[in-house]
Amino acid sequence: MGRFSDQWVIDKTLFEFIAGGSCACCGFSALFAPGGLKSMIQACSDIETDAAKAELDASAKSPWPPEMRDDVWAGRVKLRLKMKREMKRYTDFFNAVDLNDCFIFCMDTLNQRELVRMFQMPKAEVSEILKQYEIHGPFEAVLSAVSEQVGNFKVR
């Protein structure tokens, strides 16, 4: 198994989850979605029927244990819904800015190190942003492991 492979992310996440335990609120996801993952997916009005079925099918192949899987999915849905509320701000930005000018700025003004820093967020900042979105528990462990994996990806 190579360092920072998908299996590494799974192992790291499971270790962090087990070592850190889950918080009190994460352990009660069944109270908010008595039907488990299926009812959470059905509660998302913006997920089409085919996409909902694909999510359920994908969850059957999930590497997470069942008690963790629903919490990971709930965190994912929570983050998705909170970020969707901010879409207007990003849409307004991209409507006001010429994308070609952005590309030219990135390629002509920034050196490789500055460009990497601009697009690669420090691991500590990921945790801070997740706190702003009130994301914690298993999904925080997944995102932290993935950001560590990305941070260690070497470009030739």
PDB file of C-alpha atoms in Angstrom:
ATOM      1  CA  MET A   1       0.000   0.000   0.000  1.00  0.00           C
ATOM      2  CA  GLY A   2       1.521   3.312  -1.084  1.00  0.00           C
ATOM      3  CA  ARG A   3       1.625   6.251   1.260  1.00  0.00           C
ATOM      4  CA  PHE A   4      -1.393   8.515   0.798  1.00  0.00           C
ATOM      5  CA  SER A   5      -3.356   6.039  -1.332  1.00  0.00           C
ATOM      6  CA  ASP A   6      -7.132   5.684  -1.000  1.00  0.00           C
ATOM      7  CA  GLN A   7      -6.558   2.844   1.461  1.00  0.00           C
ATOM      8  CA  TRP A   8      -4.334   5.184   3.470  1.00  0.00           C
ATOM      9  CA  VAL A   9      -7.174   7.743   3.651  1.00  0.00           C
ATOM     10  CA  ILE A  10      -9.591   5.045   4.827  1.00  0.00           C
ATOM     11  CA  ASP A  11      -7.173   3.739   7.454  1.00  0.00           C
ATOM     12  CA  LYS A  12      -6.252   7.249   8.652  1.00  0.00           C
ATOM     13  CA  THR A  13      -9.920   8.254   8.914  1.00  0.00           C
ATOM     14  CA  LEU A  14     -10.885   5.127  10.826  1.00  0.00           C
ATOM     15  CA  PHE A  15      -7.929   5.599  13.172  1.00  0.00           C
ATOM     16  CA  GLU A  16      -8.795   9.272  13.805  1.00  0.00           C
ATOM     17  CA  PHE A  17     -12.460   8.430  14.334  1.00  0.00           C
ATOM     18  CA  ILE A  18     -11.744   5.582  16.740  1.00  0.00           C
ATOM     19  CA  ALA A  19      -8.961   7.413  18.590  1.00  0.00           C
ATOM     20  CA  GLY A  20     -10.982  10.619  18.901  1.00  0.00           C
ATOM     21  CA  GLY A  21     -14.352   8.984  19.325  1.00  0.00           C
ATOM     22  CA  SER A  22     -17.481  10.631  18.097  1.00  0.00           C
ATOM     23  CA  CYS A  23     -18.979  13.616  19.819  1.00  0.00           C
ATOM     24  CA  ALA A  24     -22.305  13.391  21.619  1.00  0.00           C
ATOM     25  CA  CYS A  25     -24.297  15.071  18.854  1.00  0.00           C
ATOM     26  CA  CYS A  26     -22.874  12.826  16.106  1.00  0.00           C
ATOM     27  CA  GLY A  27     -23.966   9.731  17.942  1.00  0.00           C
ATOM     28  CA  PHE A  28     -27.609  10.757  17.696  1.00  0.00           C
ATOM     29  CA  SER A  29     -28.028  11.036  13.927  1.00  0.00           C
ATOM     30  CA  ALA A  30     -30.686   8.305  14.092  1.00  0.00           C
ATOM     31  CA  LEU A  31     -32.896  10.697  16.085  1.00  0.00           C
ATOM     32  CA  PHE A  32     -32.912  13.163  13.183  1.00  0.00           C
ATOM     33  CA  ALA A  33     -33.240  10.555  10.451  1.00  0.00           C
ATOM     34  CA  PRO A  34     -34.975   7.475  11.854  1.00  0.00           C
ATOM     35  CA  GLY A  35     -34.829   5.784   8.448  1.00  0.00           C
ATOM     36  CA  GLY A  36     -31.037   6.131   8.370  1.00  0.00           C
ATOM     37  CA  LEU A  37     -29.195   6.989   5.208  1.00  0.00           C
ATOM     38  CA  LYS A  38     -32.170   6.353   2.924  1.00  0.00           C
ATOM     39  CA  SER A  39     -34.364   8.896   4.726  1.00  0.00           C
ATOM     40  CA  MET A  40     -31.524  11.464   4.740  1.00  0.00           C
ATOM     41  CA  ILE A  41     -31.148  11.099   0.977  1.00  0.00           C
ATOM     42  CA  GLN A  42     -34.895  11.392   0.460  1.00  0.00           C
ATOM     43  CA  ALA A  43     -34.945  14.560   2.600  1.00  0.00           C
ATOM     44  CA  CYS A  44     -32.622  16.285   0.127  1.00  0.00           C
ATOM     45  CA  SER A  45     -35.059  17.791  -2.326  1.00  0.00           C
ATOM     46  CA  ASP A  46     -32.358  18.708  -4.859  1.00  0.00           C
ATOM     47  CA  ILE A  47     -31.200  15.122  -5.398  1.00  0.00           C
ATOM     48  CA  GLU A  48     -32.892  13.521  -8.380  1.00  0.00           C
ATOM     49  CA  THR A  49     -34.310   9.994  -8.074  1.00  0.00           C
ATOM     50  CA  ASP A  50     -31.518   8.396 -10.139  1.00  0.00           C
ATOM     51  CA  ALA A  51     -28.863  10.263  -8.161  1.00  0.00           C
ATOM     52  CA  ALA A  52     -30.499   9.206  -4.889  1.00  0.00           C
ATOM     53  CA  LYS A  53     -30.428   5.584  -6.023  1.00  0.00           C
ATOM     54  CA  ALA A  54     -26.785   5.953  -7.032  1.00  0.00           C
ATOM     55  CA  GLU A  55     -25.986   7.378  -3.576  1.00  0.00           C
ATOM     56  CA  LEU A  56     -27.662   4.421  -1.887  1.00  0.00           C
ATOM     57  CA  ASP A  57     -25.865   1.973  -4.163  1.00  0.00           C
ATOM     58  CA  ALA A  58     -22.539   3.707  -3.453  1.00  0.00           C
ATOM     59  CA  SER A  59     -23.176   3.557   0.280  1.00  0.00           C
ATOM     60  CA  ALA A  60     -23.416  -0.217   0.060  1.00  0.00           C
ATOM     61  CA  LYS A  61     -19.786  -0.197  -1.122  1.00  0.00           C
ATOM     62  CA  SER A  62     -18.733   2.370   1.476  1.00  0.00           C
ATOM     63  CA  PRO A  63     -15.517   1.577   3.350  1.00  0.00           C
ATOM     64  CA  TRP A  64     -16.979   3.017   6.560  1.00  0.00           C
ATOM     65  CA  PRO A  65     -18.673   0.881   9.204  1.00  0.00           C
ATOM     66  CA  PRO A  66     -22.489   1.373   9.198  1.00  0.00           C
ATOM     67  CA  GLU A  67     -22.525   3.435  12.402  1.00  0.00           C
ATOM     68  CA  MET A  68     -19.973   5.819  10.894  1.00  0.00           C
ATOM     69  CA  ARG A  69     -21.312   5.819   7.326  1.00  0.00           C
ATOM     70  CA  ASP A  70     -24.534   7.659   8.162  1.00  0.00           C
ATOM     71  CA  ASP A  71     -22.616  10.317  10.103  1.00  0.00           C
ATOM     72  CA  VAL A  72     -20.185  10.823   7.203  1.00  0.00           C
ATOM     73  CA  TRP A  73     -23.087  11.190   4.780  1.00  0.00           C
ATOM     74  CA  ALA A  74     -24.971  13.533   7.144  1.00  0.00           C
ATOM     75  CA  GLY A  75     -21.883  15.757   7.425  1.00  0.00           C
ATOM     76  CA  ARG A  76     -21.538  15.756   3.653  1.00  0.00           C
ATOM     77  CA  VAL A  77     -25.176  16.793   3.204  1.00  0.00           C
ATOM     78  CA  LYS A  78     -24.862  19.481   5.877  1.00  0.00           C
ATOM     79  CA  LEU A  79     -21.781  20.967   4.201  1.00  0.00           C
ATOM     80  CA  ARG A  80     -23.422  20.786   0.775  1.00  0.00           C
ATOM     81  CA  LEU A  81     -26.546  22.613   1.956  1.00  0.00           C
ATOM     82  CA  LYS A  82     -24.587  25.327   3.765  1.00  0.00           C
ATOM     83  CA  MET A  83     -22.325  25.893   0.768  1.00  0.00           C
ATOM     84  CA  LYS A  84     -25.308  26.052  -1.596  1.00  0.00           C
ATOM     85  CA  ARG A  85     -26.500  29.070   0.381  1.00  0.00           C
ATOM     86  CA  GLU A  86     -23.268  30.825  -0.606  1.00  0.00           C
ATOM     87  CA  MET A  87     -23.526  30.075  -4.334  1.00  0.00           C
ATOM     88  CA  LYS A  88     -24.884  33.528  -5.168  1.00  0.00           C
ATOM     89  CA  ARG A  89     -21.713  35.156  -3.858  1.00  0.00           C
ATOM     90  CA  TYR A  90     -19.541  32.980  -6.131  1.00  0.00           C
ATOM     91  CA  THR A  91     -21.873  33.411  -9.086  1.00  0.00           C
ATOM     92  CA  ASP A  92     -21.750  37.202  -8.661  1.00  0.00           C
ATOM     93  CA  PHE A  93     -17.936  37.097  -8.539  1.00  0.00           C
ATOM     94  CA  PHE A  94     -17.614  35.043 -11.722  1.00  0.00           C
ATOM     95  CA  ASN A  95     -20.173  37.205 -13.498  1.00  0.00           C
ATOM     96  CA  ALA A  96     -18.193  40.338 -12.591  1.00  0.00           C
ATOM     97  CA  VAL A  97     -14.702  39.016 -13.395  1.00  0.00           C
ATOM     98  CA  ASP A  98     -13.351  38.025 -16.785  1.00  0.00           C
ATOM     99  CA  LEU A  99     -12.099  34.438 -16.392  1.00  0.00           C
ATOM    100  CA  ASN A 100      -9.438  35.000 -19.028  1.00  0.00           C
ATOM    101  CA  ASP A 101      -8.014  37.847 -16.908  1.00  0.00           C
ATOM    102  CA  CYS A 102      -7.941  35.506 -13.885  1.00  0.00           C
ATOM    103  CA  PHE A 103      -6.059  32.892 -15.895  1.00  0.00           C
ATOM    104  CA  ILE A 104      -3.560  35.438 -17.191  1.00  0.00           C
ATOM    105  CA  PHE A 105      -3.021  36.747 -13.639  1.00  0.00           C
ATOM    106  CA  CYS A 106      -2.355  33.235 -12.353  1.00  0.00           C
ATOM    107  CA  MET A 107       0.020  32.258 -15.147  1.00  0.00           C
ATOM    108  CA  ASP A 108       1.905  35.534 -15.701  1.00  0.00           C
ATOM    109  CA  THR A 109       1.982  37.176 -12.270  1.00  0.00           C
ATOM    110  CA  LEU A 110       2.378  34.284  -9.825  1.00  0.00           C
ATOM    111  CA  ASN A 111       5.326  31.923  -9.591  1.00  0.00           C
ATOM    112  CA  GLN A 112       4.737  28.190  -9.033  1.00  0.00           C
ATOM    113  CA  ARG A 113       5.040  28.433  -5.226  1.00  0.00           C
ATOM    114  CA  GLU A 114       2.540  31.323  -5.023  1.00  0.00           C
ATOM    115  CA  LEU A 115       0.160  29.497  -7.316  1.00  0.00           C
ATOM    116  CA  VAL A 116       0.302  26.347  -5.172  1.00  0.00           C
ATOM    117  CA  ARG A 117      -0.289  28.405  -1.987  1.00  0.00           C
ATOM    118  CA  MET A 118      -3.273  30.103  -3.608  1.00  0.00           C
ATOM    119  CA  PHE A 119      -4.988  26.843  -4.519  1.00  0.00           C
ATOM    120  CA  GLN A 120      -3.836  24.580  -1.689  1.00  0.00           C
ATOM    121  CA  MET A 121      -5.293  25.444   1.661  1.00  0.00           C
ATOM    122  CA  PRO A 122      -3.202  24.623   4.769  1.00  0.00           C
ATOM    123  CA  LYS A 123      -4.500  21.592   6.683  1.00  0.00           C
ATOM    124  CA  ALA A 124      -5.132  23.677   9.824  1.00  0.00           C
ATOM    125  CA  GLU A 125      -7.319  26.023   7.808  1.00  0.00           C
ATOM    126  CA  VAL A 126      -9.505  23.112   6.663  1.00  0.00           C
ATOM    127  CA  SER A 127     -10.400  22.395  10.286  1.00  0.00           C
ATOM    128  CA  GLU A 128     -11.149  26.079  10.940  1.00  0.00           C
ATOM    129  CA  ILE A 129     -13.460  26.309   7.935  1.00  0.00           C
ATOM    130  CA  LEU A 130     -15.247  23.118   8.961  1.00  0.00           C
ATOM    131  CA  LYS A 131     -15.869  24.696  12.383  1.00  0.00           C
ATOM    132  CA  GLN A 132     -17.504  27.674  10.654  1.00  0.00           C
ATOM    133  CA  TYR A 133     -19.848  25.234   8.902  1.00  0.00           C
ATOM    134  CA  GLU A 134     -20.360  23.295  12.168  1.00  0.00           C
ATOM    135  CA  ILE A 135     -18.924  20.124  10.601  1.00  0.00           C
ATOM    136  CA  HIS A 136     -17.165  17.712  12.940  1.00  0.00           C
ATOM    137  CA  GLY A 137     -16.943  14.034  13.797  1.00  0.00           C
ATOM    138  CA  PRO A 138     -16.453  11.412  11.094  1.00  0.00           C
ATOM    139  CA  PHE A 139     -16.831  13.747   8.106  1.00  0.00           C
ATOM    140  CA  GLU A 140     -14.218  16.117   9.552  1.00  0.00           C
ATOM    141  CA  ALA A 141     -11.861  13.129   9.886  1.00  0.00           C
ATOM    142  CA  VAL A 142     -12.489  12.187   6.225  1.00  0.00           C
ATOM    143  CA  LEU A 143     -11.886  15.721   4.928  1.00  0.00           C
ATOM    144  CA  SER A 144      -8.757  16.149   7.057  1.00  0.00           C
ATOM    145  CA  ALA A 145      -7.290  12.877   5.774  1.00  0.00           C
ATOM    146  CA  VAL A 146      -8.103  13.797   2.165  1.00  0.00           C
ATOM    147  CA  SER A 147      -6.539  17.259   2.530  1.00  0.00           C
ATOM    148  CA  GLU A 148      -3.403  15.632   3.988  1.00  0.00           C
ATOM    149  CA  GLN A 149      -3.363  13.217   1.044  1.00  0.00           C
ATOM    150  CA  VAL A 150      -3.677  16.095  -1.453  1.00  0.00           C
ATOM    151  CA  GLY A 151      -1.038  18.117   0.397  1.00  0.00           C
ATOM    152  CA  ASN A 152       1.445  15.280  -0.038  1.00  0.00           C
ATOM    153  CA  PHE A 153       0.699  14.717  -3.722  1.00  0.00           C
ATOM    154  CA  LYS A 154       3.819  15.361  -5.755  1.00  0.00           C
ATOM    155  CA  VAL A 155       3.590  16.975  -9.178  1.00  0.00           C
ATOM    156  CA  ARG A 156       6.389  15.925 -11.525  1.00  0.00           C
TER     157      ARG A 156
END
